[in-house]
């Protein structure tokens, strides 16, 4: 089989890239190791920057996002019983859109299928060959049958545990990582959100986050030990702990109910450089991971896709390699700013086992400064709504 762009991974990065290329008449084949339902079963963050909204519009997939997405002009930040608001529209001139990543992925799958896009599910033993030549190809299996996909370019959109990053030789690759000494225990509940905006909570017992998917589907997180397992936490224990970490007046309004999903995510910051090797381009989680504190995972994957899609479009339009040659440098420039913001916001809001009393005083001083200083709020707002592509 032959295509122009072979895309490994049918998550948001791979699907968005495939749909955008299709809109420019560029052929692609998506190879996904799971099923569509399995991919859609993953619960992920739900805050979209305007850059991603615009890409979904360009991909012709933004109708439901505009109909069901919730505009958020700001967010709440609490520490103990204190709480203040950072206004995104006032400081950064734009809101964010609350719309589940699962819904973004669903919209992209629907669009690819409507356009007759080629997506192969349940692929196994994917191997990249000749990425450093002008005739790369991929071998893989479906139902035990060996297959080969010849292509011009390969987009490695296969996430942190995929094969693409590992294909880049160790003497070419440089990796940077920070593992956080805690996880996030998250639940979904069919209850109205405790507040119409998100609450990021710093408390002596640890971080908490109150988020939502719609007016009757809430998403809550509490910082937990890395040794915790979801089954260690009953719903009652979760709600009790959440109430102790958010301001009392908010806790009094909290509507609890049975969890319909409960999971623990570890937190890491990770970047691999370069994001290109020959005809192989890494996109999204295949190249970088952020702690979810700043909701930057999907939004940084989106800017990768923006740079790669435009570079490939330029190549097929007039043979120029300027866009693809500058891809890694452009993508990494924005990736590192998202890594910094996510690390900063995580440092501001969580309890770390090695924090001294002085460190805790610095956290409160940082929060008080953010609360009282418009320049600090502007800096936070500009990062949260998304720095320019
Ligand atoms: N072959 C084929 N597909 C693979 C392989 C492989 N060897 N390895 C992984 N995959 C698939 C996974 O099953 C997954 O569906 O690649 C996809 C990667 O999707 P994501 O992990 O969602 O990564 P990405 O598309 O870059 O999206 C980034 O989604 O996962 C969140 O936190 C992440 O918000 C971020 C965003
Ligand atoms: C979520 O709604 O899942 C969410 C929102 C904001 C974050 C992280 C997760 O920073």
Tab-separated table of C-alpha atoms and ligand atoms in Angstrom:
chain	number	residue	atom	x	y	z
A	1	UNK	CA	0.000	0.000	0.000
A	2	UNK	CA	1.243	3.575	-0.703
A	3	UNK	CA	0.267	6.927	0.767
A	4	UNK	CA	1.740	10.411	1.068
A	5	UNK	CA	1.749	10.701	4.886
A	6	UNK	CA	1.679	7.627	7.135
A	7	UNK	CA	0.339	8.538	10.583
A	8	UNK	CA	1.039	6.217	13.497
A	9	UNK	CA	-1.565	6.767	16.219
A	10	UNK	CA	-5.294	7.460	16.069
A	11	UNK	CA	-5.479	9.793	19.059
A	12	UNK	CA	-6.232	13.515	18.781
A	13	UNK	CA	-2.843	14.376	17.210
A	14	UNK	CA	-3.005	11.760	14.456
A	15	UNK	CA	-6.652	12.341	13.644
A	16	UNK	CA	-6.369	16.138	13.572
A	17	UNK	CA	-3.331	15.941	11.293
A	18	UNK	CA	-5.049	13.445	8.989
A	19	UNK	CA	-8.193	15.550	8.700
A	20	UNK	CA	-6.302	18.811	8.080
A	21	UNK	CA	-4.135	17.165	5.387
A	22	UNK	CA	-7.267	15.737	3.777
A	23	UNK	CA	-8.751	19.235	3.552
A	24	UNK	CA	-5.669	20.201	1.538
A	25	UNK	CA	-5.955	17.152	-0.731
A	26	UNK	CA	-3.047	15.338	0.897
A	27	UNK	CA	-3.494	11.589	1.419
A	28	UNK	CA	-2.764	9.872	4.711
A	29	UNK	CA	-3.311	6.514	6.385
A	30	UNK	CA	-3.757	6.300	10.169
A	31	UNK	CA	-2.471	3.176	11.921
A	32	UNK	CA	-4.028	2.715	15.375
A	33	UNK	CA	-3.195	-0.207	17.642
A	34	UNK	CA	-6.489	-0.130	19.558
A	35	UNK	CA	-10.122	0.173	18.474
A	36	UNK	CA	-12.032	3.413	18.035
A	37	UNK	CA	-14.149	2.650	21.127
A	38	UNK	CA	-11.039	1.971	23.210
A	39	UNK	CA	-9.516	5.296	22.169
A	40	UNK	CA	-12.772	7.116	22.916
A	41	UNK	CA	-12.928	5.438	26.311
A	42	UNK	CA	-9.878	7.352	27.530
A	43	UNK	CA	-10.834	10.138	29.956
A	44	UNK	CA	-8.564	13.145	29.447
A	45	UNK	CA	-8.556	16.897	30.135
A	46	UNK	CA	-11.155	19.245	28.716
A	47	UNK	CA	-9.845	22.796	28.272
A	48	UNK	CA	-9.241	23.986	24.696
A	49	UNK	CA	-7.102	26.967	23.694
A	50	UNK	CA	-8.398	29.129	20.853
A	51	UNK	CA	-5.565	27.797	18.673
A	52	UNK	CA	-7.037	24.310	18.841
A	53	UNK	CA	-10.561	25.664	18.298
A	54	UNK	CA	-9.329	27.384	15.117
A	55	UNK	CA	-7.667	24.180	13.908
A	56	UNK	CA	-10.908	22.261	14.493
A	57	UNK	CA	-12.725	24.952	12.471
A	58	UNK	CA	-10.116	24.605	9.691
A	59	UNK	CA	-10.607	20.841	9.838
A	60	UNK	CA	-14.369	21.322	9.449
A	61	UNK	CA	-15.014	19.654	12.795
A	62	UNK	CA	-16.036	22.523	15.102
A	63	UNK	CA	-19.870	22.487	14.879
A	64	UNK	CA	-20.502	20.423	18.052
A	65	UNK	CA	-17.622	22.141	19.835
A	66	UNK	CA	-19.299	25.514	19.246
A	67	UNK	CA	-22.728	24.125	20.131
A	68	UNK	CA	-21.746	22.270	23.309
A	69	UNK	CA	-18.426	23.808	24.404
A	70	UNK	CA	-18.603	26.155	27.389
A	71	UNK	CA	-16.717	29.475	27.180
A	72	UNK	CA	-14.720	30.210	30.321
A	73	UNK	CA	-13.527	33.797	30.799
A	74	UNK	CA	-11.444	32.994	33.842
A	75	UNK	CA	-10.535	30.520	36.557
A	76	UNK	CA	-10.636	30.438	40.344
A	77	UNK	CA	-7.567	29.768	42.468
A	78	UNK	CA	-7.901	28.933	46.145
A	79	UNK	CA	-5.505	28.448	49.020
A	80	UNK	CA	-7.105	27.342	52.281
A	81	UNK	CA	-10.360	29.306	52.511
A	82	UNK	CA	-8.978	32.151	50.411
A	83	UNK	CA	-10.027	32.299	46.759
A	84	UNK	CA	-9.438	34.717	43.876
A	85	UNK	CA	-10.115	34.829	40.163
A	86	UNK	CA	-7.828	35.321	37.177
A	87	UNK	CA	-9.746	36.841	34.282
A	88	UNK	CA	-8.507	35.484	30.948
A	89	UNK	CA	-10.521	37.853	28.788
A	90	UNK	CA	-9.441	40.947	30.758
A	91	UNK	CA	-5.734	39.995	30.751
A	92	UNK	CA	-5.313	37.943	27.583
A	93	UNK	CA	-8.246	39.054	25.456
A	94	UNK	CA	-9.780	35.617	24.969
A	95	UNK	CA	-11.624	32.866	26.847
A	96	UNK	CA	-10.880	29.143	26.755
A	97	UNK	CA	-13.445	26.498	25.768
A	98	UNK	CA	-14.364	23.674	28.137
A	99	UNK	CA	-15.050	20.647	25.900
A	100	UNK	CA	-13.860	17.126	26.679
A	101	UNK	CA	-10.876	15.749	24.747
A	102	UNK	CA	-12.962	12.625	24.213
A	103	UNK	CA	-15.463	14.792	22.304
A	104	UNK	CA	-12.671	16.356	20.226
A	105	UNK	CA	-11.487	12.856	19.328
A	106	UNK	CA	-15.029	11.694	18.585
A	107	UNK	CA	-15.626	14.653	16.263
A	108	UNK	CA	-12.373	13.891	14.438
A	109	UNK	CA	-13.208	10.192	14.030
A	110	UNK	CA	-16.640	11.120	12.677
A	111	UNK	CA	-15.074	13.561	10.193
A	112	UNK	CA	-12.448	11.053	9.010
A	113	UNK	CA	-15.056	8.380	8.504
A	114	UNK	CA	-17.403	10.782	6.702
A	115	UNK	CA	-14.520	11.711	4.363
A	116	UNK	CA	-13.660	8.055	3.763
A	117	UNK	CA	-10.359	8.476	5.583
A	118	UNK	CA	-8.169	5.361	5.809
A	119	UNK	CA	-7.808	4.279	9.459
A	120	UNK	CA	-6.529	0.796	10.313
A	121	UNK	CA	-7.408	-0.397	13.819
A	122	UNK	CA	-5.900	-3.188	15.915
A	123	UNK	CA	-2.566	-2.882	14.141
A	124	UNK	CA	0.338	-4.766	15.734
A	125	UNK	CA	4.135	-4.904	15.484
A	126	UNK	CA	4.399	-1.504	13.831
A	127	UNK	CA	7.956	-0.916	12.663
A	128	UNK	CA	9.386	2.148	10.940
A	129	UNK	CA	11.945	1.555	8.186
A	130	UNK	CA	14.155	3.977	6.253
A	131	UNK	CA	13.019	7.096	8.120
A	132	UNK	CA	16.437	8.572	7.286
A	133	UNK	CA	16.000	7.870	3.563
A	134	UNK	CA	13.762	9.347	0.858
A	135	UNK	CA	11.711	6.138	0.715
A	136	UNK	CA	10.513	5.370	4.235
A	137	UNK	CA	8.009	2.614	4.881
A	138	UNK	CA	6.167	0.957	7.734
A	139	UNK	CA	5.572	-2.745	8.323
A	140	UNK	CA	2.838	-3.931	10.648
A	141	UNK	CA	0.333	-6.730	11.183
A	142	UNK	CA	-3.450	-6.852	11.183
A	143	UNK	CA	-5.080	-10.136	12.215
A	144	UNK	CA	-1.658	-11.724	11.987
A	145	UNK	CA	-1.236	-10.663	8.345
A	146	UNK	CA	2.003	-8.804	7.520
A	147	UNK	CA	1.429	-5.484	5.755
A	148	UNK	CA	3.674	-2.776	4.311
A	149	UNK	CA	2.866	0.919	3.877
A	150	UNK	CA	5.150	2.921	1.585
A	151	UNK	CA	5.008	6.674	2.131
A	152	UNK	CA	6.726	10.021	1.635
A	153	UNK	CA	6.605	11.013	5.307
A	154	UNK	CA	5.788	9.440	8.688
A	155	UNK	CA	4.016	11.340	11.495
A	156	UNK	CA	4.699	9.687	14.849
A	157	UNK	CA	1.484	10.514	16.723
A	158	UNK	CA	1.635	7.356	18.827
A	159	UNK	CA	1.893	8.882	22.286
A	160	UNK	CA	4.415	8.427	25.072
A	161	UNK	CA	4.512	4.628	24.800
A	162	UNK	CA	4.608	4.449	21.023
A	163	UNK	CA	7.335	3.230	18.660
A	164	UNK	CA	8.114	6.486	16.860
A	165	UNK	CA	10.316	8.200	19.431
A	166	UNK	CA	12.233	4.930	19.967
A	167	UNK	CA	13.026	4.832	16.232
A	168	UNK	CA	15.234	7.900	16.528
A	169	UNK	CA	18.759	6.661	17.345
A	170	UNK	CA	19.922	7.216	20.922
A	171	UNK	CA	22.941	9.185	19.727
A	172	UNK	CA	20.563	11.606	17.976
A	173	UNK	CA	17.878	11.859	20.676
A	174	UNK	CA	18.155	14.004	23.814
A	175	UNK	CA	15.498	13.446	26.505
A	176	UNK	CA	14.574	15.685	29.445
A	177	UNK	CA	12.327	14.410	32.241
A	178	UNK	CA	10.950	15.346	35.641
A	179	UNK	CA	8.836	12.811	37.568
A	180	UNK	CA	6.493	14.343	40.179
A	181	UNK	CA	6.268	12.613	43.588
A	182	UNK	CA	2.471	12.318	43.489
A	183	UNK	CA	-0.434	11.476	41.197
A	184	UNK	CA	-3.916	12.786	40.462
A	185	UNK	CA	-6.911	10.705	41.502
A	186	UNK	CA	-9.760	11.763	39.232
A	187	UNK	CA	-13.455	10.979	39.145
A	188	UNK	CA	-16.325	11.723	36.805
A	189	UNK	CA	-19.764	12.159	38.380
A	190	UNK	CA	-23.156	12.940	36.879
A	191	UNK	CA	-23.598	15.904	39.212
A	192	UNK	CA	-23.712	19.657	38.606
A	193	UNK	CA	-20.278	21.318	38.903
A	194	UNK	CA	-19.570	22.953	42.272
A	195	UNK	CA	-18.871	26.248	40.468
A	196	UNK	CA	-19.460	27.499	36.926
A	197	UNK	CA	-15.705	28.016	36.586
A	198	UNK	CA	-12.773	25.727	37.415
A	199	UNK	CA	-11.283	25.849	40.915
A	200	UNK	CA	-7.554	25.070	41.256
A	201	UNK	CA	-7.056	24.495	45.003
A	202	UNK	CA	-3.845	24.555	47.041
A	203	UNK	CA	-4.467	23.137	50.516
A	204	UNK	CA	-2.342	21.806	53.409
A	205	UNK	CA	-3.726	18.360	52.521
A	206	UNK	CA	-2.685	18.644	48.876
A	207	UNK	CA	-3.924	19.906	45.522
A	208	UNK	CA	-7.492	19.596	44.249
A	209	UNK	CA	-9.189	20.616	41.013
A	210	UNK	CA	-12.909	21.108	40.391
A	211	UNK	CA	-13.711	20.897	36.682
A	212	UNK	CA	-16.564	19.859	34.448
A	213	UNK	CA	-17.687	18.470	31.085
A	214	UNK	CA	-21.190	20.015	31.034
A	215	UNK	CA	-23.817	21.303	33.462
A	216	UNK	CA	-24.503	17.796	34.704
A	217	UNK	CA	-21.154	16.070	34.362
A	218	UNK	CA	-18.374	17.073	36.759
A	219	UNK	CA	-14.700	16.141	36.797
A	220	UNK	CA	-12.801	16.347	40.102
A	221	UNK	CA	-9.204	15.565	41.014
A	222	UNK	CA	-7.238	15.319	44.249
A	223	UNK	CA	-3.478	14.961	44.565
A	224	UNK	CA	-2.698	11.476	45.869
A	225	UNK	CA	0.295	9.297	46.743
A	226	UNK	CA	1.971	7.415	43.901
A	227	UNK	CA	1.327	4.217	45.847
A	228	UNK	CA	-2.453	4.822	45.867
A	229	UNK	CA	-4.753	2.714	43.713
A	230	UNK	CA	-8.270	3.812	42.615
A	231	UNK	CA	-9.790	0.927	44.577
A	232	UNK	CA	-8.190	2.329	47.729
A	233	UNK	CA	-10.648	5.228	47.544
A	234	UNK	CA	-14.371	4.836	48.098
A	235	UNK	CA	-16.545	7.565	46.622
A	236	UNK	CA	-17.372	8.755	50.147
A	237	UNK	CA	-13.667	9.032	51.039
A	238	UNK	CA	-12.997	10.968	47.826
A	239	UNK	CA	-15.810	13.470	48.414
A	240	UNK	CA	-14.775	13.926	52.062
A	241	UNK	CA	-11.169	14.648	51.057
A	242	UNK	CA	-12.175	16.985	48.242
A	243	UNK	CA	-14.358	19.006	50.626
A	244	UNK	CA	-11.370	19.407	52.971
A	245	UNK	CA	-9.204	20.826	50.185
A	246	UNK	CA	-11.515	23.499	48.737
A	247	UNK	CA	-12.835	26.641	50.487
A	248	UNK	CA	-15.591	25.881	53.006
A	249	UNK	CA	-18.207	27.933	51.149
A	250	UNK	CA	-17.502	25.933	47.976
A	251	UNK	CA	-17.520	22.628	49.871
A	252	UNK	CA	-20.936	23.551	51.241
A	253	UNK	CA	-22.244	23.751	47.652
A	254	UNK	CA	-20.640	20.519	46.472
A	255	UNK	CA	-23.188	18.060	45.051
A	256	UNK	CA	-21.810	14.547	45.448
A	257	UNK	CA	-22.897	11.363	43.711
A	258	UNK	CA	-21.599	7.992	42.500
A	259	UNK	CA	-18.425	8.075	40.407
A	260	UNK	CA	-18.885	6.805	36.847
A	261	UNK	CA	-15.139	6.760	36.294
A	262	UNK	CA	-12.264	6.715	38.771
A	263	UNK	CA	-8.574	6.629	37.821
A	264	UNK	CA	-5.124	7.728	38.918
A	265	UNK	CA	-2.673	9.460	36.576
A	266	UNK	CA	1.018	9.881	37.382
A	267	UNK	CA	2.540	13.273	36.588
A	268	UNK	CA	5.622	13.853	34.529
A	269	UNK	CA	7.296	16.570	32.468
A	270	UNK	CA	9.066	15.127	29.444
A	271	UNK	CA	10.545	16.436	26.196
A	272	UNK	CA	12.521	14.671	23.491
A	273	UNK	CA	14.679	16.607	21.027
A	274	UNK	CA	14.732	16.758	18.060
A	275	UNK	CA	11.114	16.186	17.018
A	276	UNK	CA	12.238	15.205	13.521
A	277	UNK	CA	14.604	12.571	12.150
A	278	UNK	CA	14.758	12.381	8.358
A	279	UNK	CA	11.213	11.792	7.117
A	280	UNK	CA	9.868	10.981	10.607
A	281	UNK	CA	8.141	13.771	12.554
A	282	UNK	CA	7.056	13.359	16.203
A	283	UNK	CA	3.793	15.027	17.246
A	284	UNK	CA	2.033	15.396	20.608
A	285	UNK	CA	2.612	12.957	23.433
A	286	UNK	CA	5.113	10.998	21.315
A	287	UNK	CA	7.478	13.937	21.841
A	288	UNK	CA	6.411	15.606	25.079
A	289	UNK	CA	4.354	15.201	28.230
A	290	UNK	CA	3.199	17.830	30.729
A	291	UNK	CA	1.613	17.531	34.177
A	292	UNK	CA	-2.130	18.190	33.595
A	293	UNK	CA	-2.156	21.218	35.910
A	294	UNK	CA	-2.119	23.697	33.046
A	295	UNK	CA	-4.279	21.605	30.664
A	296	UNK	CA	-1.493	21.865	28.071
A	297	UNK	CA	-1.281	18.272	26.761
A	298	UNK	CA	-3.813	18.367	23.934
A	299	UNK	CA	-3.211	22.076	23.281
A	300	UNK	CA	0.519	21.569	22.738
A	301	UNK	CA	-0.178	18.569	20.497
A	302	UNK	CA	-2.369	20.963	18.498
A	303	UNK	CA	0.449	23.450	17.871
A	304	UNK	CA	2.725	20.575	16.766
A	305	UNK	CA	0.033	19.547	14.280
A	306	UNK	CA	-0.296	23.159	13.093
A	307	UNK	CA	3.419	23.428	12.284
A	308	UNK	CA	3.649	19.987	10.655
A	309	UNK	CA	0.455	20.320	8.626
A	310	UNK	CA	1.555	23.669	7.218
A	311	UNK	CA	5.052	22.371	6.475
A	312	UNK	CA	3.711	19.329	4.613
A	313	UNK	CA	1.158	21.446	2.757
A	314	UNK	CA	3.967	23.746	1.602
A	315	UNK	CA	6.054	20.768	0.455
A	316	UNK	CA	3.270	19.234	-1.621
A	317	UNK	CA	2.222	22.632	-2.992
A	318	UNK	CA	5.588	23.841	-4.307
A	319	UNK	CA	8.297	21.456	-3.143
A	320	UNK	CA	9.554	23.872	-0.501
A	321	UNK	CA	11.074	22.114	2.515
A	322	UNK	CA	11.290	25.294	4.609
A	323	UNK	CA	8.279	24.336	6.741
A	324	UNK	CA	9.308	20.758	7.446
A	325	UNK	CA	12.940	21.770	7.952
A	326	UNK	CA	11.921	24.292	10.638
A	327	UNK	CA	9.270	22.025	12.214
A	328	UNK	CA	11.275	20.704	15.141
A	329	UNK	CA	12.712	24.064	16.112
A	330	UNK	CA	9.341	25.864	15.871
A	331	UNK	CA	7.423	23.138	17.714
A	332	UNK	CA	9.995	22.846	20.504
A	333	UNK	CA	10.067	26.623	21.056
A	334	UNK	CA	6.369	26.473	22.015
A	335	UNK	CA	6.621	23.062	23.742
A	336	UNK	CA	9.218	24.341	26.213
A	337	UNK	CA	7.035	27.350	27.126
A	338	UNK	CA	4.121	24.985	27.813
A	339	UNK	CA	6.437	22.768	29.876
A	340	UNK	CA	7.535	25.774	31.902
A	341	UNK	CA	3.975	26.952	32.584
A	342	UNK	CA	2.807	23.451	33.546
A	343	UNK	CA	5.810	22.974	35.852
A	344	UNK	CA	5.346	26.449	37.408
A	345	UNK	CA	1.613	25.983	38.009
A	346	UNK	CA	2.231	22.478	39.466
A	347	UNK	CA	4.922	23.911	41.787
A	348	UNK	CA	2.530	26.647	42.920
A	349	UNK	CA	-0.429	24.388	43.686
A	350	UNK	CA	0.821	21.038	45.036
A	351	UNK	CA	2.330	19.792	48.276
A	352	UNK	CA	5.763	18.228	47.777
A	353	UNK	CA	7.144	15.772	50.361
A	354	UNK	CA	10.448	17.656	50.644
A	355	UNK	CA	8.922	21.128	51.128
A	356	UNK	CA	10.310	23.047	54.112
A	357	UNK	CA	8.324	25.596	56.127
A	358	UNK	CA	10.154	28.261	54.141
A	359	UNK	CA	9.088	26.637	50.857
A	360	UNK	CA	5.460	26.711	52.018
A	361	UNK	CA	5.819	30.400	52.857
A	362	UNK	CA	7.156	30.975	49.340
A	363	UNK	CA	4.080	29.235	47.868
A	364	UNK	CA	1.739	31.498	49.834
A	365	UNK	CA	3.778	34.556	48.871
A	366	UNK	CA	3.555	33.503	45.215
A	367	UNK	CA	-0.217	33.046	45.508
A	368	UNK	CA	-0.635	36.411	47.274
A	369	UNK	CA	1.483	38.085	44.573
A	370	UNK	CA	-0.602	36.476	41.796
A	371	UNK	CA	-3.761	37.564	43.620
A	372	UNK	CA	-2.679	41.190	43.949
A	373	UNK	CA	-0.573	41.886	40.860
A	374	UNK	CA	-2.180	42.505	37.466
A	375	UNK	CA	1.076	41.852	35.606
A	376	UNK	CA	1.370	38.455	37.289
A	377	UNK	CA	-2.239	37.675	36.398
A	378	UNK	CA	-1.651	38.770	32.804
A	379	UNK	CA	1.362	36.463	32.540
A	380	UNK	CA	-0.645	33.544	33.905
A	381	UNK	CA	-3.662	34.303	31.733
A	382	UNK	CA	-1.578	34.555	28.546
A	383	UNK	CA	-0.017	31.149	29.241
A	384	UNK	CA	-3.305	29.522	30.230
A	385	UNK	CA	-5.277	30.673	27.145
A	386	UNK	CA	-2.327	29.649	24.956
A	387	UNK	CA	0.738	31.485	23.689
A	388	UNK	CA	0.709	32.335	19.970
A	389	UNK	CA	1.654	29.610	17.456
B	1	LIG	N1	1.033	1.576	16.793
B	1	LIG	C1	-0.153	2.195	16.534
B	1	LIG	N2	-0.782	3.026	17.394
B	1	LIG	C2	-0.163	3.254	18.575
B	1	LIG	C3	1.070	2.652	18.926
B	1	LIG	C4	1.671	1.786	17.968
B	1	LIG	N3	2.843	1.194	18.222
B	1	LIG	N4	1.414	3.087	20.169
B	1	LIG	C5	0.425	3.905	20.585
B	1	LIG	N5	-0.522	4.009	19.634
B	1	LIG	C6	-1.761	4.794	19.684
B	1	LIG	C7	-2.469	4.767	21.023
B	1	LIG	O1	-3.357	3.664	21.125
B	1	LIG	C8	-3.209	6.104	21.010
B	1	LIG	O2	-4.528	5.963	20.500
B	1	LIG	O3	-1.395	6.147	19.487
B	1	LIG	C9	-2.391	6.989	20.063
B	1	LIG	C10	-1.693	8.115	20.794
B	1	LIG	O4	-2.699	8.987	21.313
B	1	LIG	P1	-2.443	9.878	22.629
B	1	LIG	O5	-1.667	9.083	23.615
B	1	LIG	O6	-3.778	10.438	23.037
B	1	LIG	O7	-1.488	11.056	22.154
B	1	LIG	P2	-1.808	12.294	21.208
B	1	LIG	O8	-2.687	11.907	20.073
B	1	LIG	O9	-0.508	12.940	20.952
B	1	LIG	O10	-2.715	13.263	22.116
B	1	LIG	C11	-2.134	14.091	23.056
B	1	LIG	O11	-4.011	13.352	24.286
B	1	LIG	O12	-3.392	11.486	25.511
B	1	LIG	C12	-3.685	12.813	25.597
B	1	LIG	O13	-2.560	13.734	27.442
B	1	LIG	C13	-2.535	13.599	26.069
B	1	LIG	O14	-3.801	15.529	25.992
B	1	LIG	C14	-2.750	14.849	25.345
B	1	LIG	C15	-3.206	14.459	24.010
B	2	LIG	C1	-10.241	18.385	33.223
B	2	LIG	O1	-11.356	18.933	33.120
B	2	LIG	O2	-10.065	17.153	33.122
B	2	LIG	C2	-9.039	19.271	33.480
B	2	LIG	C3	-9.193	20.651	33.445
B	2	LIG	C4	-8.092	21.471	33.681
B	2	LIG	C5	-6.869	20.894	33.972
B	2	LIG	C6	-6.710	19.495	34.003
B	2	LIG	C7	-7.809	18.680	33.760
B	2	LIG	O3	-5.804	21.701	34.231
